C-alpha cells in the first residue's frame, strides 16, 4: 500500500522534472538548437501538427537553424507558423527555410531569465503538491487503521527524500 503511494509519487515527480526540462528547452540561450522550434505547430491537411513531423530541423551554424520540409508545398505554411509563433523569429524562405536567431539583448536575457525562474517555481510547487497529496493519503491510511503510526512516520520520512 505505502510502496504503491511511493512509486506513484516518484512517477509524478519524474513527470514534473521532464516537464521542467521541456520548459527549459524553450528558453533561448543565443545558440541555435533545434528544440527551440519544438512548440511550433504547422497546419497540415486540416490539422495542426508539430513542426518536427513535417520537416527536419537542424543547425546550420551557431546562430542559424535550417528547416527542410518533407514536402515542398509545406514551405509557405512552415514559414507562416514560425513567424506567428511567439518566438520572435523571422525565417528566410527558399527551397529550405533558414531561421537566423537574433542576438540576445539585455531585455531578452531578462525575459528568458523570468521564464526560466517561473518554470522552476512551477516545478517546485508541483513537487510540493505531490508530496502533500501523498502525505495526506498516508495520514488517511493511518486514520483508517490500515497502517501503524510507525509505518506512517517511516513513510513520511521517505517521501521528501524522493527528489
mmCIF file with all atom_site columns, C-alpha atoms in Angstrom:
data_model
loop_
_atom_site.group_PDB
_atom_site.id
_atom_site.type_symbol
_atom_site.label_atom_id
_atom_site.label_alt_id
_atom_site.label_comp_id
_atom_site.label_asym_id
_atom_site.label_entity_id
_atom_site.label_seq_id
_atom_site.pdbx_PDB_ins_code
_atom_site.Cartn_x
_atom_site.Cartn_y
_atom_site.Cartn_z
_atom_site.occupancy
_atom_site.B_iso_or_equiv
_atom_site.pdbx_formal_charge
_atom_site.auth_seq_id
_atom_site.auth_comp_id
_atom_site.auth_asym_id
_atom_site.auth_atom_id
_atom_site.pdbx_PDB_model_num
ATOM 1   C CA . UNK A 1 1   ? 0.000  0.000  0.000   1.00 0.00 ? 1   UNK A CA 1
ATOM 2   C CA . UNK A 1 2   ? 2.665  2.515  1.063   1.00 0.00 ? 2   UNK A CA 1
ATOM 3   C CA . UNK A 1 3   ? 5.021  1.276  -1.646  1.00 0.00 ? 3   UNK A CA 1
ATOM 4   C CA . UNK A 1 4   ? 2.327  1.964  -4.249  1.00 0.00 ? 4   UNK A CA 1
ATOM 5   C CA . UNK A 1 5   ? 1.997  5.520  -2.964  1.00 0.00 ? 5   UNK A CA 1
ATOM 6   C CA . UNK A 1 6   ? 5.776  5.974  -3.071  1.00 0.00 ? 6   UNK A CA 1
ATOM 7   C CA . UNK A 1 7   ? 6.012  4.633  -6.630  1.00 0.00 ? 7   UNK A CA 1
ATOM 8   C CA . UNK A 1 8   ? 3.122  6.819  -7.753  1.00 0.00 ? 8   UNK A CA 1
ATOM 9   C CA . UNK A 1 9   ? 4.657  9.918  -6.182  1.00 0.00 ? 9   UNK A CA 1
ATOM 10  C CA . UNK A 1 10  ? 8.035  9.149  -7.720  1.00 0.00 ? 10  UNK A CA 1
ATOM 11  C CA . UNK A 1 11  ? 6.475  8.758  -11.189 1.00 0.00 ? 11  UNK A CA 1
ATOM 12  C CA . UNK A 1 12  ? 4.552  12.010 -10.809 1.00 0.00 ? 12  UNK A CA 1
ATOM 13  C CA . UNK A 1 13  ? 7.707  13.816 -9.663  1.00 0.00 ? 13  UNK A CA 1
ATOM 14  C CA . UNK A 1 14  ? 9.679  12.446 -12.612 1.00 0.00 ? 14  UNK A CA 1
ATOM 15  C CA . UNK A 1 15  ? 6.963  13.685 -14.991 1.00 0.00 ? 15  UNK A CA 1
ATOM 16  C CA . UNK A 1 16  ? 7.235  17.098 -13.362 1.00 0.00 ? 16  UNK A CA 1
ATOM 17  C CA . UNK A 1 17  ? 11.001 17.105 -13.869 1.00 0.00 ? 17  UNK A CA 1
ATOM 18  C CA . UNK A 1 18  ? 10.575 16.074 -17.522 1.00 0.00 ? 18  UNK A CA 1
ATOM 19  C CA . UNK A 1 19  ? 8.135  18.926 -17.960 1.00 0.00 ? 19  UNK A CA 1
ATOM 20  C CA . UNK A 1 20  ? 10.686 21.278 -16.407 1.00 0.00 ? 20  UNK A CA 1
ATOM 21  C CA . UNK A 1 21  ? 13.349 20.083 -18.852 1.00 0.00 ? 21  UNK A CA 1
ATOM 22  C CA . UNK A 1 22  ? 10.964 20.734 -21.747 1.00 0.00 ? 22  UNK A CA 1
ATOM 23  C CA . UNK A 1 23  ? 10.261 24.195 -20.367 1.00 0.00 ? 23  UNK A CA 1
ATOM 24  C CA . UNK A 1 24  ? 13.978 24.951 -20.121 1.00 0.00 ? 24  UNK A CA 1
ATOM 25  C CA . UNK A 1 25  ? 14.478 23.739 -23.699 1.00 0.00 ? 25  UNK A CA 1
ATOM 26  C CA . UNK A 1 26  ? 12.165 26.528 -24.867 1.00 0.00 ? 26  UNK A CA 1
ATOM 27  C CA . UNK A 1 27  ? 14.398 29.182 -23.322 1.00 0.00 ? 27  UNK A CA 1
ATOM 28  C CA . UNK A 1 28  ? 16.675 30.716 -25.948 1.00 0.00 ? 28  UNK A CA 1
ATOM 29  C CA . UNK A 1 29  ? 20.316 30.844 -24.968 1.00 0.00 ? 29  UNK A CA 1
ATOM 30  C CA . UNK A 1 30  ? 21.652 32.686 -28.011 1.00 0.00 ? 30  UNK A CA 1
ATOM 31  C CA . UNK A 1 31  ? 22.803 29.475 -29.674 1.00 0.00 ? 31  UNK A CA 1
ATOM 32  C CA . UNK A 1 32  ? 20.849 27.691 -32.351 1.00 0.00 ? 32  UNK A CA 1
ATOM 33  C CA . UNK A 1 33  ? 19.277 24.462 -31.132 1.00 0.00 ? 33  UNK A CA 1
ATOM 34  C CA . UNK A 1 34  ? 16.518 22.501 -32.919 1.00 0.00 ? 34  UNK A CA 1
ATOM 35  C CA . UNK A 1 35  ? 14.436 22.248 -29.736 1.00 0.00 ? 35  UNK A CA 1
ATOM 36  C CA . UNK A 1 36  ? 13.723 25.990 -29.981 1.00 0.00 ? 36  UNK A CA 1
ATOM 37  C CA . UNK A 1 37  ? 11.139 25.156 -32.651 1.00 0.00 ? 37  UNK A CA 1
ATOM 38  C CA . UNK A 1 38  ? 9.577  22.193 -30.788 1.00 0.00 ? 38  UNK A CA 1
ATOM 39  C CA . UNK A 1 39  ? 6.445  24.114 -29.831 1.00 0.00 ? 39  UNK A CA 1
ATOM 40  C CA . UNK A 1 40  ? 5.696  25.341 -33.368 1.00 0.00 ? 40  UNK A CA 1
ATOM 41  C CA . UNK A 1 41  ? 2.518  23.798 -34.778 1.00 0.00 ? 41  UNK A CA 1
ATOM 42  C CA . UNK A 1 42  ? 2.032  23.710 -38.565 1.00 0.00 ? 42  UNK A CA 1
ATOM 43  C CA . UNK A 1 43  ? -1.309 23.297 -40.370 1.00 0.00 ? 43  UNK A CA 1
ATOM 44  C CA . UNK A 1 44  ? -1.101 20.063 -42.360 1.00 0.00 ? 44  UNK A CA 1
ATOM 45  C CA . UNK A 1 45  ? -4.118 18.705 -44.256 1.00 0.00 ? 45  UNK A CA 1
ATOM 46  C CA . UNK A 1 46  ? -6.624 20.303 -41.922 1.00 0.00 ? 46  UNK A CA 1
ATOM 47  C CA . UNK A 1 47  ? -4.966 19.651 -38.568 1.00 0.00 ? 47  UNK A CA 1
ATOM 48  C CA . UNK A 1 48  ? -2.104 21.229 -36.657 1.00 0.00 ? 48  UNK A CA 1
ATOM 49  C CA . UNK A 1 49  ? 0.947  19.002 -36.257 1.00 0.00 ? 49  UNK A CA 1
ATOM 50  C CA . UNK A 1 50  ? 4.327  19.649 -34.613 1.00 0.00 ? 50  UNK A CA 1
ATOM 51  C CA . UNK A 1 51  ? 6.971  21.066 -36.952 1.00 0.00 ? 51  UNK A CA 1
ATOM 52  C CA . UNK A 1 52  ? 9.270  18.071 -36.478 1.00 0.00 ? 52  UNK A CA 1
ATOM 53  C CA . UNK A 1 53  ? 6.607  15.802 -38.060 1.00 0.00 ? 53  UNK A CA 1
ATOM 54  C CA . UNK A 1 54  ? 6.573  17.716 -41.363 1.00 0.00 ? 54  UNK A CA 1
ATOM 55  C CA . UNK A 1 55  ? 10.217 18.820 -41.596 1.00 0.00 ? 55  UNK A CA 1
ATOM 56  C CA . UNK A 1 56  ? 13.766 18.150 -40.465 1.00 0.00 ? 56  UNK A CA 1
ATOM 57  C CA . UNK A 1 57  ? 15.140 20.835 -38.182 1.00 0.00 ? 57  UNK A CA 1
ATOM 58  C CA . UNK A 1 58  ? 18.902 21.172 -37.989 1.00 0.00 ? 58  UNK A CA 1
ATOM 59  C CA . UNK A 1 59  ? 21.640 23.598 -37.034 1.00 0.00 ? 59  UNK A CA 1
ATOM 60  C CA . UNK A 1 60  ? 23.442 25.338 -39.892 1.00 0.00 ? 60  UNK A CA 1
ATOM 61  C CA . UNK A 1 61  ? 25.767 27.400 -37.700 1.00 0.00 ? 61  UNK A CA 1
ATOM 62  C CA . UNK A 1 62  ? 25.741 28.730 -34.151 1.00 0.00 ? 62  UNK A CA 1
ATOM 63  C CA . UNK A 1 63  ? 23.089 31.355 -34.941 1.00 0.00 ? 63  UNK A CA 1
ATOM 64  C CA . UNK A 1 64  ? 21.070 29.741 -37.740 1.00 0.00 ? 64  UNK A CA 1
ATOM 65  C CA . UNK A 1 65  ? 18.595 26.878 -37.842 1.00 0.00 ? 65  UNK A CA 1
ATOM 66  C CA . UNK A 1 66  ? 17.694 25.209 -41.103 1.00 0.00 ? 66  UNK A CA 1
ATOM 67  C CA . UNK A 1 67  ? 14.261 23.676 -41.657 1.00 0.00 ? 67  UNK A CA 1
ATOM 68  C CA . UNK A 1 68  ? 13.904 21.226 -44.546 1.00 0.00 ? 68  UNK A CA 1
ATOM 69  C CA . UNK A 1 69  ? 10.262 20.315 -45.209 1.00 0.00 ? 69  UNK A CA 1
ATOM 70  C CA . UNK A 1 70  ? 9.471  16.790 -46.335 1.00 0.00 ? 70  UNK A CA 1
ATOM 71  C CA . UNK A 1 71  ? 7.143  18.280 -48.975 1.00 0.00 ? 71  UNK A CA 1
ATOM 72  C CA . UNK A 1 72  ? 7.981  21.453 -50.901 1.00 0.00 ? 72  UNK A CA 1
ATOM 73  C CA . UNK A 1 73  ? 4.358  22.556 -50.703 1.00 0.00 ? 73  UNK A CA 1
ATOM 74  C CA . UNK A 1 74  ? 4.773  22.964 -46.936 1.00 0.00 ? 74  UNK A CA 1
ATOM 75  C CA . UNK A 1 75  ? 7.404  25.736 -47.154 1.00 0.00 ? 75  UNK A CA 1
ATOM 76  C CA . UNK A 1 76  ? 4.884  28.611 -47.009 1.00 0.00 ? 76  UNK A CA 1
ATOM 77  C CA . UNK A 1 77  ? 2.871  27.035 -44.172 1.00 0.00 ? 77  UNK A CA 1
ATOM 78  C CA . UNK A 1 78  ? 6.005  26.366 -42.103 1.00 0.00 ? 78  UNK A CA 1
ATOM 79  C CA . UNK A 1 79  ? 7.288  29.898 -42.731 1.00 0.00 ? 79  UNK A CA 1
ATOM 80  C CA . UNK A 1 80  ? 3.959  31.357 -41.595 1.00 0.00 ? 80  UNK A CA 1
ATOM 81  C CA . UNK A 1 81  ? 3.822  29.113 -38.499 1.00 0.00 ? 81  UNK A CA 1
ATOM 82  C CA . UNK A 1 82  ? 7.332  30.156 -37.407 1.00 0.00 ? 82  UNK A CA 1
ATOM 83  C CA . UNK A 1 83  ? 6.541  33.854 -37.941 1.00 0.00 ? 83  UNK A CA 1
ATOM 84  C CA . UNK A 1 84  ? 3.277  33.605 -35.976 1.00 0.00 ? 84  UNK A CA 1
ATOM 85  C CA . UNK A 1 85  ? 4.831  31.711 -33.071 1.00 0.00 ? 85  UNK A CA 1
ATOM 86  C CA . UNK A 1 86  ? 5.717  33.813 -30.049 1.00 0.00 ? 86  UNK A CA 1
ATOM 87  C CA . UNK A 1 87  ? 9.437  33.164 -30.562 1.00 0.00 ? 87  UNK A CA 1
ATOM 88  C CA . UNK A 1 88  ? 10.150 36.422 -32.407 1.00 0.00 ? 88  UNK A CA 1
ATOM 89  C CA . UNK A 1 89  ? 11.897 34.700 -35.317 1.00 0.00 ? 89  UNK A CA 1
ATOM 90  C CA . UNK A 1 90  ? 11.883 35.802 -38.970 1.00 0.00 ? 90  UNK A CA 1
ATOM 91  C CA . UNK A 1 91  ? 12.633 32.900 -41.305 1.00 0.00 ? 91  UNK A CA 1
ATOM 92  C CA . UNK A 1 92  ? 14.213 33.317 -44.740 1.00 0.00 ? 92  UNK A CA 1
ATOM 93  C CA . UNK A 1 93  ? 12.449 31.155 -47.305 1.00 0.00 ? 93  UNK A CA 1
ATOM 94  C CA . UNK A 1 94  ? 13.882 29.343 -50.345 1.00 0.00 ? 94  UNK A CA 1
ATOM 95  C CA . UNK A 1 95  ? 13.781 25.583 -51.051 1.00 0.00 ? 95  UNK A CA 1
ATOM 96  C CA . UNK A 1 96  ? 14.553 25.170 -47.377 1.00 0.00 ? 96  UNK A CA 1
ATOM 97  C CA . UNK A 1 97  ? 13.874 27.637 -44.585 1.00 0.00 ? 97  UNK A CA 1
ATOM 98  C CA . UNK A 1 98  ? 16.714 29.370 -42.764 1.00 0.00 ? 98  UNK A CA 1
ATOM 99  C CA . UNK A 1 99  ? 15.879 30.750 -39.339 1.00 0.00 ? 99  UNK A CA 1
ATOM 100 C CA . UNK A 1 100 ? 18.505 33.227 -38.107 1.00 0.00 ? 100 UNK A CA 1
ATOM 101 C CA . UNK A 1 101 ? 18.425 33.736 -34.354 1.00 0.00 ? 101 UNK A CA 1
ATOM 102 C CA . UNK A 1 102 ? 18.755 37.369 -33.324 1.00 0.00 ? 102 UNK A CA 1
ATOM 103 C CA . UNK A 1 103 ? 21.457 38.252 -30.827 1.00 0.00 ? 103 UNK A CA 1
ATOM 104 C CA . UNK A 1 104 ? 20.212 38.335 -27.266 1.00 0.00 ? 104 UNK A CA 1
ATOM 105 C CA . UNK A 1 105 ? 19.717 41.824 -25.934 1.00 0.00 ? 105 UNK A CA 1
ATOM 106 C CA . UNK A 1 106 ? 19.757 42.675 -22.246 1.00 0.00 ? 106 UNK A CA 1
ATOM 107 C CA . UNK A 1 107 ? 15.966 42.865 -22.275 1.00 0.00 ? 107 UNK A CA 1
ATOM 108 C CA . UNK A 1 108 ? 15.660 39.471 -23.978 1.00 0.00 ? 108 UNK A CA 1
ATOM 109 C CA . UNK A 1 109 ? 18.042 37.935 -21.443 1.00 0.00 ? 109 UNK A CA 1
ATOM 110 C CA . UNK A 1 110 ? 15.911 39.267 -18.607 1.00 0.00 ? 110 UNK A CA 1
ATOM 111 C CA . UNK A 1 111 ? 12.774 37.868 -20.238 1.00 0.00 ? 111 UNK A CA 1
ATOM 112 C CA . UNK A 1 112 ? 14.414 34.451 -20.674 1.00 0.00 ? 112 UNK A CA 1
ATOM 113 C CA . UNK A 1 113 ? 15.562 34.593 -17.056 1.00 0.00 ? 113 UNK A CA 1
ATOM 114 C CA . UNK A 1 114 ? 11.998 35.323 -15.933 1.00 0.00 ? 114 UNK A CA 1
ATOM 115 C CA . UNK A 1 115 ? 10.689 32.420 -17.998 1.00 0.00 ? 115 UNK A CA 1
ATOM 116 C CA . UNK A 1 116 ? 13.291 30.043 -16.538 1.00 0.00 ? 116 UNK A CA 1
ATOM 117 C CA . UNK A 1 117 ? 12.530 31.179 -12.996 1.00 0.00 ? 117 UNK A CA 1
ATOM 118 C CA . UNK A 1 118 ? 8.792  30.752 -13.463 1.00 0.00 ? 118 UNK A CA 1
ATOM 119 C CA . UNK A 1 119 ? 9.278  27.261 -14.961 1.00 0.00 ? 119 UNK A CA 1
ATOM 120 C CA . UNK A 1 120 ? 11.447 26.287 -11.981 1.00 0.00 ? 120 UNK A CA 1
ATOM 121 C CA . UNK A 1 121 ? 8.972  27.744 -9.496  1.00 0.00 ? 121 UNK A CA 1
ATOM 122 C CA . UNK A 1 122 ? 6.069  25.903 -11.146 1.00 0.00 ? 122 UNK A CA 1
ATOM 123 C CA . UNK A 1 123 ? 8.008  22.637 -10.888 1.00 0.00 ? 123 UNK A CA 1
ATOM 124 C CA . UNK A 1 124 ? 8.797  23.269 -7.206  1.00 0.00 ? 124 UNK A CA 1
ATOM 125 C CA . UNK A 1 125 ? 5.141  23.957 -6.466  1.00 0.00 ? 125 UNK A CA 1
ATOM 126 C CA . UNK A 1 126 ? 4.071  20.825 -8.354  1.00 0.00 ? 126 UNK A CA 1
ATOM 127 C CA . UNK A 1 127 ? 6.523  18.655 -6.400  1.00 0.00 ? 127 UNK A CA 1
ATOM 128 C CA . UNK A 1 128 ? 5.383  20.200 -3.112  1.00 0.00 ? 128 UNK A CA 1
ATOM 129 C CA . UNK A 1 129 ? 1.778  19.452 -4.034  1.00 0.00 ? 129 UNK A CA 1
ATOM 130 C CA . UNK A 1 130 ? 2.647  15.852 -4.897  1.00 0.00 ? 130 UNK A CA 1
ATOM 131 C CA . UNK A 1 131 ? 4.378  15.423 -1.527  1.00 0.00 ? 131 UNK A CA 1
ATOM 132 C CA . UNK A 1 132 ? 1.435  16.996 0.298   1.00 0.00 ? 132 UNK A CA 1
ATOM 133 C CA . UNK A 1 133 ? -1.032 14.704 -1.500  1.00 0.00 ? 133 UNK A CA 1
ATOM 134 C CA . UNK A 1 134 ? 0.964  11.567 -0.699  1.00 0.00 ? 134 UNK A CA 1
ATOM 135 C CA . UNK A 1 135 ? 1.452  12.557 2.939   1.00 0.00 ? 135 UNK A CA 1
ATOM 136 C CA . UNK A 1 136 ? -2.303 13.217 3.148   1.00 0.00 ? 136 UNK A CA 1
ATOM 137 C CA . UNK A 1 137 ? -3.008 9.770  1.691   1.00 0.00 ? 137 UNK A CA 1
ATOM 138 C CA . UNK A 1 138 ? -0.664 8.206  4.244   1.00 0.00 ? 138 UNK A CA 1
ATOM 139 C CA . UNK A 1 139 ? -2.431 10.028 7.096   1.00 0.00 ? 139 UNK A CA 1
ATOM 140 C CA . UNK A 1 140 ? -5.767 8.790  5.725   1.00 0.00 ? 140 UNK A CA 1
ATOM 141 C CA . UNK A 1 141 ? -4.433 5.222  5.810   1.00 0.00 ? 141 UNK A CA 1
ATOM 142 C CA . UNK A 1 142 ? -3.412 5.783  9.430   1.00 0.00 ? 142 UNK A CA 1
ATOM 143 C CA . UNK A 1 143 ? -6.898 7.054  10.330  1.00 0.00 ? 143 UNK A CA 1
ATOM 144 C CA . UNK A 1 144 ? -8.451 4.007  8.679   1.00 0.00 ? 144 UNK A CA 1
ATOM 145 C CA . UNK A 1 145 ? -6.087 1.851  10.771  1.00 0.00 ? 145 UNK A CA 1
ATOM 146 C CA . UNK A 1 146 ? -4.595 0.243  7.650   1.00 0.00 ? 146 UNK A CA 1
ATOM 147 C CA . UNK A 1 147 ? -1.067 1.161  8.737   1.00 0.00 ? 147 UNK A CA 1
ATOM 148 C CA . UNK A 1 148 ? 0.613  1.703  12.098  1.00 0.00 ? 148 UNK A CA 1
ATOM 149 C CA . UNK A 1 149 ? 1.961  5.017  13.374  1.00 0.00 ? 149 UNK A CA 1
ATOM 150 C CA . UNK A 1 150 ? 5.497  3.706  12.914  1.00 0.00 ? 150 UNK A CA 1
ATOM 151 C CA . UNK A 1 151 ? 4.794  2.880  9.258   1.00 0.00 ? 151 UNK A CA 1
ATOM 152 C CA . UNK A 1 152 ? 3.241  6.313  8.807   1.00 0.00 ? 152 UNK A CA 1
ATOM 153 C CA . UNK A 1 153 ? 6.300  8.030  10.275  1.00 0.00 ? 153 UNK A CA 1
ATOM 154 C CA . UNK A 1 154 ? 8.738  5.953  8.183   1.00 0.00 ? 154 UNK A CA 1
ATOM 155 C CA . UNK A 1 155 ? 6.759  6.587  5.001   1.00 0.00 ? 155 UNK A CA 1
ATOM 156 C CA . UNK A 1 156 ? 6.520  10.292 5.796   1.00 0.00 ? 156 UNK A CA 1
ATOM 157 C CA . UNK A 1 157 ? 10.290 10.436 6.217   1.00 0.00 ? 157 UNK A CA 1
ATOM 158 C CA . UNK A 1 158 ? 10.871 8.608  2.914   1.00 0.00 ? 158 UNK A CA 1
ATOM 159 C CA . UNK A 1 159 ? 8.611  10.744 0.718   1.00 0.00 ? 159 UNK A CA 1
ATOM 160 C CA . UNK A 1 160 ? 10.598 14.019 0.937   1.00 0.00 ? 160 UNK A CA 1
ATOM 161 C CA . UNK A 1 161 ? 13.774 12.091 0.128   1.00 0.00 ? 161 UNK A CA 1
ATOM 162 C CA . UNK A 1 162 ? 12.486 11.077 -3.308  1.00 0.00 ? 162 UNK A CA 1
ATOM 163 C CA . UNK A 1 163 ? 13.574 14.300 -5.050  1.00 0.00 ? 163 UNK A CA 1
#
